[in-house]
Coordinates of N, CA and C in Angstrom, one line a residue:
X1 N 5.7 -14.4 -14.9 CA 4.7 -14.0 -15.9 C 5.3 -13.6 -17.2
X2 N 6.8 -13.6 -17.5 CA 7.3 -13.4 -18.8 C 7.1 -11.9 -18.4
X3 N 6.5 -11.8 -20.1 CA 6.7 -10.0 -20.6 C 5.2 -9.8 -20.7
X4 N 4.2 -10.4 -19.6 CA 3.0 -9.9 -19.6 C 3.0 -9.1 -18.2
X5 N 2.2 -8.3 -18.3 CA 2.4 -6.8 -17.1 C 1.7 -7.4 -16.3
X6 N 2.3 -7.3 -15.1 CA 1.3 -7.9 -13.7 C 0.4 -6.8 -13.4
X7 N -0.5 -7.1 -12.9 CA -1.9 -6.3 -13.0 C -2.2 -6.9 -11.3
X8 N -2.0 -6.1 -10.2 CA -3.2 -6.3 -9.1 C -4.3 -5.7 -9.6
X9 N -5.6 -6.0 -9.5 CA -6.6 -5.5 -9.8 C -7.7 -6.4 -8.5
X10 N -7.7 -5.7 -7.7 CA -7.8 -6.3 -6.2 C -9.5 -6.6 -6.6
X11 N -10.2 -7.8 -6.0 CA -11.6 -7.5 -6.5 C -12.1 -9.1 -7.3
X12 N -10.8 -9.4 -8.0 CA -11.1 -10.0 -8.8 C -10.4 -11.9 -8.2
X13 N -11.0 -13.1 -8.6 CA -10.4 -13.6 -8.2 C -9.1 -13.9 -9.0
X14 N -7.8 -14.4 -8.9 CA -6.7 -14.4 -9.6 C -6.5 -15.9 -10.6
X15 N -6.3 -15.5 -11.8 CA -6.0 -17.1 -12.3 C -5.1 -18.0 -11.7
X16 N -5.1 -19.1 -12.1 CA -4.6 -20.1 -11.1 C -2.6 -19.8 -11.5
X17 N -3.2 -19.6 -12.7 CA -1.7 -19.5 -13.1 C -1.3 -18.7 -12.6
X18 N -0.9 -17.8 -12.0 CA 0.0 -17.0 -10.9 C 0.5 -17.6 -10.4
X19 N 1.6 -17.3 -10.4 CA 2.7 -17.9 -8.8 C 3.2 -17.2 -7.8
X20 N 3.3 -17.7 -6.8 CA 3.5 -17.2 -5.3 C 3.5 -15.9 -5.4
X21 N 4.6 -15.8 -5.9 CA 5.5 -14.1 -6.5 C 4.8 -13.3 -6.5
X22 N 4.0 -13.4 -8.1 CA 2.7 -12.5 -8.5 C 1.6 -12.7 -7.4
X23 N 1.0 -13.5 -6.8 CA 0.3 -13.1 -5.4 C 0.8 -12.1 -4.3
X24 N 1.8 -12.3 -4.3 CA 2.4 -11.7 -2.7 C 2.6 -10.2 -3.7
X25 N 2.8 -10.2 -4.7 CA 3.3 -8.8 -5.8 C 1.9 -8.0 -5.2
X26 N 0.7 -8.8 -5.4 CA -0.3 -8.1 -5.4 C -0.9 -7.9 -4.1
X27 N -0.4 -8.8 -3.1 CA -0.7 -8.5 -1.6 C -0.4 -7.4 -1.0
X28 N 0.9 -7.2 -1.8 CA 2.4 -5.9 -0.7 C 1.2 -4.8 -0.8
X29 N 0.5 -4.0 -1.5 CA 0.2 -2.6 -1.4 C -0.5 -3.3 -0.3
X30 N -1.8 -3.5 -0.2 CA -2.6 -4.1 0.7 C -2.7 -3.6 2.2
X31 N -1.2 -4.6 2.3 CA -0.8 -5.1 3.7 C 0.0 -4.0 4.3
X32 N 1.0 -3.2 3.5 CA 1.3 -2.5 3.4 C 0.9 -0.6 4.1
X33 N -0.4 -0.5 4.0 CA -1.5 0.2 4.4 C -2.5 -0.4 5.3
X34 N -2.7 -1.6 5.3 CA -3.0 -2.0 6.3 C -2.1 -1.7 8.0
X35 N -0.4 -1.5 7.6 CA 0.0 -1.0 8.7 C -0.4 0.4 9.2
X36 N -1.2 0.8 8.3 CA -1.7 2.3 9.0 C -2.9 2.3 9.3
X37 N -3.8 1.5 9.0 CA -5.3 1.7 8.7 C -5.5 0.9 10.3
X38 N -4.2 0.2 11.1 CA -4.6 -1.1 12.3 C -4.1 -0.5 13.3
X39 N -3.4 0.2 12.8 CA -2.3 1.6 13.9 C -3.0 2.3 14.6
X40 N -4.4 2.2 13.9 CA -5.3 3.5 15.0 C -4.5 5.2 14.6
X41 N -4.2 5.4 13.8 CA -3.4 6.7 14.1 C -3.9 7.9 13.0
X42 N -4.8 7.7 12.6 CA -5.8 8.9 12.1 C -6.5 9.6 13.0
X43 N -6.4 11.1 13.0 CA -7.0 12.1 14.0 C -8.4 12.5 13.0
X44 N -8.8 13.4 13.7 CA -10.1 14.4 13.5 C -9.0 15.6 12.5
X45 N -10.3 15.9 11.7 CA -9.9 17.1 10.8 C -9.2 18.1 12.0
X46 N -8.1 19.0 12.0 CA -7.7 20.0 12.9 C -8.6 21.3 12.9
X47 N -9.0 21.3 11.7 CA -9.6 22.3 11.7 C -11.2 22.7 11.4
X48 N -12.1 21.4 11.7 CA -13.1 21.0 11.9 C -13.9 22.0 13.6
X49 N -15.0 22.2 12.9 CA -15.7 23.1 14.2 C -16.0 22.1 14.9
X50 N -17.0 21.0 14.6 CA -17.3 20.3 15.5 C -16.3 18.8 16.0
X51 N -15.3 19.2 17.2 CA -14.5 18.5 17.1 C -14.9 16.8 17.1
X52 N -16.2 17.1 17.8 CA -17.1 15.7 18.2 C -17.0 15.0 17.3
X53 N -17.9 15.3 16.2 CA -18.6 14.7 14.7 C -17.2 14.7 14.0
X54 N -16.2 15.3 14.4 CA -15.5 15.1 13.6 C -14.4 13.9 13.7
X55 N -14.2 13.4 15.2 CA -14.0 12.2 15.8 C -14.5 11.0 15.0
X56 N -15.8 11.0 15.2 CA -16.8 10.1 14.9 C -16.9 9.7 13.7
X57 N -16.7 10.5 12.6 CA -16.5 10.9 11.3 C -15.4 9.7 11.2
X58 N -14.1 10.1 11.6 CA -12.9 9.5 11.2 C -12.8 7.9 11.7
X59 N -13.4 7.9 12.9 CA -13.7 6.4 13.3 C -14.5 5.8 12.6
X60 N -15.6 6.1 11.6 CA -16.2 5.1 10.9 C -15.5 4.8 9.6
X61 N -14.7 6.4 9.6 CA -14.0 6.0 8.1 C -12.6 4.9 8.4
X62 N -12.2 5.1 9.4 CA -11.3 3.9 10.0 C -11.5 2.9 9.8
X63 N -12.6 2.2 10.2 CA -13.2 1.0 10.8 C -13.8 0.3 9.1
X64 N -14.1 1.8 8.3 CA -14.2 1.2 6.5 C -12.9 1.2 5.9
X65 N -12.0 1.4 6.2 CA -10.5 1.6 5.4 C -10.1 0.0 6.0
X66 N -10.1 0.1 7.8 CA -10.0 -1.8 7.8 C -10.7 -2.7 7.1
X67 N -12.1 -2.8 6.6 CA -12.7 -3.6 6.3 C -12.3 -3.9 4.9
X68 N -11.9 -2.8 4.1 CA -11.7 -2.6 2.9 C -10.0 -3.5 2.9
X69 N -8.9 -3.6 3.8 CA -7.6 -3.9 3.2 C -8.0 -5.1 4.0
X70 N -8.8 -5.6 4.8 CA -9.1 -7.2 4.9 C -8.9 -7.6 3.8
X71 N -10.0 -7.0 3.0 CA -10.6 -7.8 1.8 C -9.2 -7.9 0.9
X72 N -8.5 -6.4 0.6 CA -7.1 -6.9 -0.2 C -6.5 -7.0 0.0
X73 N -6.0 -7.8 1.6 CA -5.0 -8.5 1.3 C -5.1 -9.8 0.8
X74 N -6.6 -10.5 1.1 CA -6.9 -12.1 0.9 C -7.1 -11.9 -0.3
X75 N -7.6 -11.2 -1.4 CA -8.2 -11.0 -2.5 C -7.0 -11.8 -3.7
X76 N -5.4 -11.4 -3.4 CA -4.9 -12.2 -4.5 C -4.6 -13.7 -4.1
X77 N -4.8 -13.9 -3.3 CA -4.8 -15.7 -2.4 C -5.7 -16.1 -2.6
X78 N -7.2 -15.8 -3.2 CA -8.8 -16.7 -3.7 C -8.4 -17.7 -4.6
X79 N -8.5 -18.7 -3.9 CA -8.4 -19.9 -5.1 C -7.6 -21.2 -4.4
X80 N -7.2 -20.4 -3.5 CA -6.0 -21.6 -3.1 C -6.8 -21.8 -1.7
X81 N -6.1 -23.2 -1.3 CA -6.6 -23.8 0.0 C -5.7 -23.5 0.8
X82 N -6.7 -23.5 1.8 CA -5.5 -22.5 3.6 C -4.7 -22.5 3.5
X83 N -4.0 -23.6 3.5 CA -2.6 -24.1 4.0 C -1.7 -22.9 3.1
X84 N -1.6 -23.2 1.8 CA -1.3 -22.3 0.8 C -1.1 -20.7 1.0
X85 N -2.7 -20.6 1.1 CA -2.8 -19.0 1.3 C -2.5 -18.8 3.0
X86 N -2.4 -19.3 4.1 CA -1.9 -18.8 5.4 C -0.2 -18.7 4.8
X87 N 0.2 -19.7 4.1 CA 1.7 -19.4 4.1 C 2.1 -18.0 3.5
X88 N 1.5 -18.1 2.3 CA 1.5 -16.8 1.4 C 1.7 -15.6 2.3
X89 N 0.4 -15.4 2.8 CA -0.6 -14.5 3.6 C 1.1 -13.9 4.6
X90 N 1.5 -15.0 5.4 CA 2.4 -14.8 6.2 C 3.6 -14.1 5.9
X91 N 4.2 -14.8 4.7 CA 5.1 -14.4 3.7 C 5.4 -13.0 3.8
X92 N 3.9 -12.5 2.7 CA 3.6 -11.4 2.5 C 3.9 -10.1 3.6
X93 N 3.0 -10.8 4.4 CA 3.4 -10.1 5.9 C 4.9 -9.9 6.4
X94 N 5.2 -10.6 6.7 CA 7.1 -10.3 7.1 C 7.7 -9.5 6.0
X95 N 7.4 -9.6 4.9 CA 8.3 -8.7 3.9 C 7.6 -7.6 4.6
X96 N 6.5 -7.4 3.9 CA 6.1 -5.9 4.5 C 6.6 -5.0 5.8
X97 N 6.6 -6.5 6.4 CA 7.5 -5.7 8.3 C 8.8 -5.4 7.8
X98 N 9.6 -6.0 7.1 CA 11.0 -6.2 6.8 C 11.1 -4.5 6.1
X99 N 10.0 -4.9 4.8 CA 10.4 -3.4 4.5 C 10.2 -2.1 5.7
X100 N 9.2 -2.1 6.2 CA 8.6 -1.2 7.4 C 9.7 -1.0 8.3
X101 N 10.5 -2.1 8.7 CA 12.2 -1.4 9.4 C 13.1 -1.1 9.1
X102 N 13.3 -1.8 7.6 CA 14.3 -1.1 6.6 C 14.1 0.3 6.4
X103 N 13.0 0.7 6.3 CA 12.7 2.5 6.0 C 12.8 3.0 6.7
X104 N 12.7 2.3 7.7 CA 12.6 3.5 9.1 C 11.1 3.7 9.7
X105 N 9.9 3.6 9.1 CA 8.8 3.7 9.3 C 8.4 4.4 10.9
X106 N 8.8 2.9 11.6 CA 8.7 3.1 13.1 C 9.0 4.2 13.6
X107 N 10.1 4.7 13.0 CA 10.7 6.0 14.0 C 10.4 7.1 13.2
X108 N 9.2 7.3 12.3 CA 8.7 8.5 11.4 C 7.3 8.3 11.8
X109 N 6.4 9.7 11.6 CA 5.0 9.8 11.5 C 4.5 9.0 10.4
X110 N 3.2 8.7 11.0 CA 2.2 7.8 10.2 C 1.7 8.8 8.9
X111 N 1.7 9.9 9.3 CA 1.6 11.0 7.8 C 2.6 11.1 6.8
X112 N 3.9 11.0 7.2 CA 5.2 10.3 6.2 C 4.8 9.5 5.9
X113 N 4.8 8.2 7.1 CA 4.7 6.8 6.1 C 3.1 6.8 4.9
X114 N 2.3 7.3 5.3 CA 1.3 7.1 4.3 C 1.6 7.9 3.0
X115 N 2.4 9.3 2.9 CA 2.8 9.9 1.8 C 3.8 9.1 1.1
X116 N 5.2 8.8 1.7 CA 6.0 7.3 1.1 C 4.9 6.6 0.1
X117 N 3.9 5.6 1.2 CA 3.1 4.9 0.6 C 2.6 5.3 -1.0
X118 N 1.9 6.6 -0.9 CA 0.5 7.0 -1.6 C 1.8 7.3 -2.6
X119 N 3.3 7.8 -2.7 CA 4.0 7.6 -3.7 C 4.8 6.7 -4.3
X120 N 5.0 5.5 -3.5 CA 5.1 4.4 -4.2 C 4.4 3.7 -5.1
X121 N 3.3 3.9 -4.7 CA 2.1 3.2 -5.1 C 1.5 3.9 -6.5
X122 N 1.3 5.4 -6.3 CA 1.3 5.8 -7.5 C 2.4 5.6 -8.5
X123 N 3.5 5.7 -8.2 CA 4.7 5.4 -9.2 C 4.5 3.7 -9.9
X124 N 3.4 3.2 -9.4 CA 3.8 1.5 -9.9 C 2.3 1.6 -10.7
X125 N 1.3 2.9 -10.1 CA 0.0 2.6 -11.1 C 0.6 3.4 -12.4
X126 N 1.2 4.3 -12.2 CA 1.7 5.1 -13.5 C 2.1 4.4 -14.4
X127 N 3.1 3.6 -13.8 CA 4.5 2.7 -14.9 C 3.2 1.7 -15.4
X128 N 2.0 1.3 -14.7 CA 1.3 0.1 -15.6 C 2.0 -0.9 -15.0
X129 N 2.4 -0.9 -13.6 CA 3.0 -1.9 -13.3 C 2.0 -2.8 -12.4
X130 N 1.3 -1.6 -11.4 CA -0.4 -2.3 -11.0 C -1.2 -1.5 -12.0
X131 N -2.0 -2.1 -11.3 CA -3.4 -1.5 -11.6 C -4.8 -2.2 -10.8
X132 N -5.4 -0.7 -10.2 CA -6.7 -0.9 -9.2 C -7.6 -0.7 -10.0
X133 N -8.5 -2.1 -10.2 CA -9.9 -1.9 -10.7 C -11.2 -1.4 -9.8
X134 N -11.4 -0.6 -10.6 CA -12.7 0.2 -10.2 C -13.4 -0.1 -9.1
X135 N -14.0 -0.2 -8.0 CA -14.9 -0.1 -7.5 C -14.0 -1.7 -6.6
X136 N -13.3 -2.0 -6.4 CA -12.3 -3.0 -5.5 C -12.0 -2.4 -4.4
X137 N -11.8 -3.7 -4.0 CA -11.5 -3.0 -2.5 C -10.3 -2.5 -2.0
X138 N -9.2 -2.3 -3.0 CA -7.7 -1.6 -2.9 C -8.5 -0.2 -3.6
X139 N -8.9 -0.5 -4.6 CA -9.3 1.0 -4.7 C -10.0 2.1 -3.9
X140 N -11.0 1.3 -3.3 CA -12.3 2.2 -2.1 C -11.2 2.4 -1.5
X141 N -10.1 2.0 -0.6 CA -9.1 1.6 0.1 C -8.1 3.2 0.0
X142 N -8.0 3.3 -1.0 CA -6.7 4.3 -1.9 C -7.9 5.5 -1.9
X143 N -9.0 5.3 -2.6 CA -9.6 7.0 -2.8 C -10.5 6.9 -1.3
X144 N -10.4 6.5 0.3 CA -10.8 6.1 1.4 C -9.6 7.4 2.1
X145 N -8.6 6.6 1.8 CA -7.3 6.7 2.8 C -6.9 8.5 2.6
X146 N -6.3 8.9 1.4 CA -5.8 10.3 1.0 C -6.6 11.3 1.6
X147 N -8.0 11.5 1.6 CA -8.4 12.6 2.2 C -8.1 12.7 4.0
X148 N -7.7 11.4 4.2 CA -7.4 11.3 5.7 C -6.4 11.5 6.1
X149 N -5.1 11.6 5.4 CA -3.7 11.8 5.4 C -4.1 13.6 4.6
X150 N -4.4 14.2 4.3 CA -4.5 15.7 3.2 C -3.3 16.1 3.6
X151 N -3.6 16.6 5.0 CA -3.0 17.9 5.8 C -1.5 17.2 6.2
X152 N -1.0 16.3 5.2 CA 0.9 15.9 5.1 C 1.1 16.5 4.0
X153 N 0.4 16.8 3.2 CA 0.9 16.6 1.7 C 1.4 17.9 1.8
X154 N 0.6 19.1 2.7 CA 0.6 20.6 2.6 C 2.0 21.0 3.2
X155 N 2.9 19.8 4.0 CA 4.7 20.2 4.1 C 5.0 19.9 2.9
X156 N 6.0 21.0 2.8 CA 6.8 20.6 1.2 C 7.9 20.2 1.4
X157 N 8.8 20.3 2.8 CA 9.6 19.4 3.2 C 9.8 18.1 3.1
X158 N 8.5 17.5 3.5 CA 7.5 16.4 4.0 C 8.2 16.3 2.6
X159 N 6.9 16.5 2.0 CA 6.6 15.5 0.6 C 7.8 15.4 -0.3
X160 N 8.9 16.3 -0.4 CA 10.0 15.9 -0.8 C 10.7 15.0 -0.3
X161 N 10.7 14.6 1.0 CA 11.4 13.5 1.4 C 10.5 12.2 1.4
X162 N 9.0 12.3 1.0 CA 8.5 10.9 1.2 C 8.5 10.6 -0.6
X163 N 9.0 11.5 -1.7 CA 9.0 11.2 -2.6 C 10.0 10.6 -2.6
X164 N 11.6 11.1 -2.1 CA 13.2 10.2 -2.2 C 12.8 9.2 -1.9
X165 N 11.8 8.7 -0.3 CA 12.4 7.6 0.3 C 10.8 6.3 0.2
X166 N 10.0 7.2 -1.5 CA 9.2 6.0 -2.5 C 10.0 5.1 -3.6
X167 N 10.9 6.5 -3.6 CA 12.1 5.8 -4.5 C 12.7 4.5 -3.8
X168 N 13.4 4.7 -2.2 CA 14.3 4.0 -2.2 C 12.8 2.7 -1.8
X169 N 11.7 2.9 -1.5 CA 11.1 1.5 -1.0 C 10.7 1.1 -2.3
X170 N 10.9 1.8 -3.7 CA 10.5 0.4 -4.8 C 12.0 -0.2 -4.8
X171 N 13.1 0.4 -4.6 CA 14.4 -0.4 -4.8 C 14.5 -1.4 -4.1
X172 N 13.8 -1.6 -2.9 CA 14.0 -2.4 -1.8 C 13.2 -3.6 -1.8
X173 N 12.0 -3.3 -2.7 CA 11.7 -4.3 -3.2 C 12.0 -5.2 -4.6
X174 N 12.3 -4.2 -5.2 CA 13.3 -4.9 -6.3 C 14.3 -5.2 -6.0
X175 N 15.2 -5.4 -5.1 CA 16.0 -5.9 -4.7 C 15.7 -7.0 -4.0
X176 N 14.7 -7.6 -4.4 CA 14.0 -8.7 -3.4 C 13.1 -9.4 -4.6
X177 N 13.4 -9.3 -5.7 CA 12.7 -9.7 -7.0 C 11.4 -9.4 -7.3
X178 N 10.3 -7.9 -6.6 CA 9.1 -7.2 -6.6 C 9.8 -6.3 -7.6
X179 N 8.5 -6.0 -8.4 CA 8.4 -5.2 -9.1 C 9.1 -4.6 -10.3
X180 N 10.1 -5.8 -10.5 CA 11.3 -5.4 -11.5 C 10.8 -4.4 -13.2
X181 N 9.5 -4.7 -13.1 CA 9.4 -4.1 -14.5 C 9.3 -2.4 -14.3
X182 N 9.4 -1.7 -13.2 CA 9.6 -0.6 -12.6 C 10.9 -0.1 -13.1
X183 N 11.6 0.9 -13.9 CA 13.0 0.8 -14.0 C 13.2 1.7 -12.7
X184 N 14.9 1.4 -12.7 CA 15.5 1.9 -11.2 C 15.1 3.4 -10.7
X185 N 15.3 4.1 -12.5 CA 14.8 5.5 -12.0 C 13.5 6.1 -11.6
X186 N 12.9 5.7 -10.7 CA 11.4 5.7 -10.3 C 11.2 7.2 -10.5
X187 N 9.6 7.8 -11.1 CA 9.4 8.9 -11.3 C 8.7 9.5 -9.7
X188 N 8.7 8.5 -8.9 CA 8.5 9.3 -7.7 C 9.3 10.3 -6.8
X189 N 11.1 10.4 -7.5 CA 11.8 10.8 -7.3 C 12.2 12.2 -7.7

């Protein structure tokens, strides 16, 4: 795309002119959070009186956070015919695993990995490097997900280490030709 700013703006269909790259650029958040939202691994408020409702509560918001990163992951693949977009789709996918074992993910809480996330992610809407339009389904997705992760942010140990290691997952993707217009010194650091 030259020196024009890539924009995920999930929602929308993507011009044709995009290539691979810039698709799968705009898939990674997506899919990305989709490893938490499929994981099953959001509890009930802790400190919720009614532990019930409050179960019930988090399973519908579950079951709307999945429906929501369906939609963006396929959202920058509209246009193209199957063949294309399952490859893409797949693509996309294995990086995301690739990065997810590179980090460590596996062998850390799903309240890390979604703090990591929610500051990676911020660091790339900051720079103008995405951007979620309004009322999309990355965005429902993003203002869906944080109140459900809150009670990580409240370690300050926590959040100092998932700010280092947003840093080291934009590197890791720049190191893989994502995101380059990010410079090295990410402000999530």
């Amino acid at each position: 795309m030259g020196e024009r700013k890539r924009r995920a703006a999930a929602g929308y269909v993507p011009p044709s002119s995009l290539t691979d790259r810039d698709r799968m650029t705009f898939a990674i958040p997506a899919i990305l959070v989709g490893a938490l939202a499929f994981a099953d691994v959001f509890g009930p408020d802790p400190d919720a009186e009614d532990r019930a409702a409050a179960r019930a509560e988090i399973k519908v918001k579950t079951k709307q956070l999945q429906e929501l990163i369906v939609a963006g992951c396929t959202e920058p693949f509209a246009g193209l015919s199957l063949a294309p977009r399952s490859r893409l789709l797949c693509r996309t996918a294995d990086l995301c695993q690739a990065c997810i074992r590179a980090m460590g993910f596996e062998d850390q809480s799903s309240v890390k990995f979604g703090m990591v996330y929610y500051y990676w992610l911020e660091d790339l809407l900051a720079r103008d490097v995405l951007a979620l339009a309004e009322g999309s389904s990355m965005a429902e997705a993003v203002t869906l997900l944080l109140p459900m992760m809150e009670h990580g942010f409240a370690v300050e140990a926590r959040d100092a280490s998932a700010r280092k290691q947003a840093a080291r997952m934009l590197r890791w993707f720049q190191e893989r030709g994502f995101y380059a217009e990010a410079t090295t010194e990410a402000r999530c650091a």
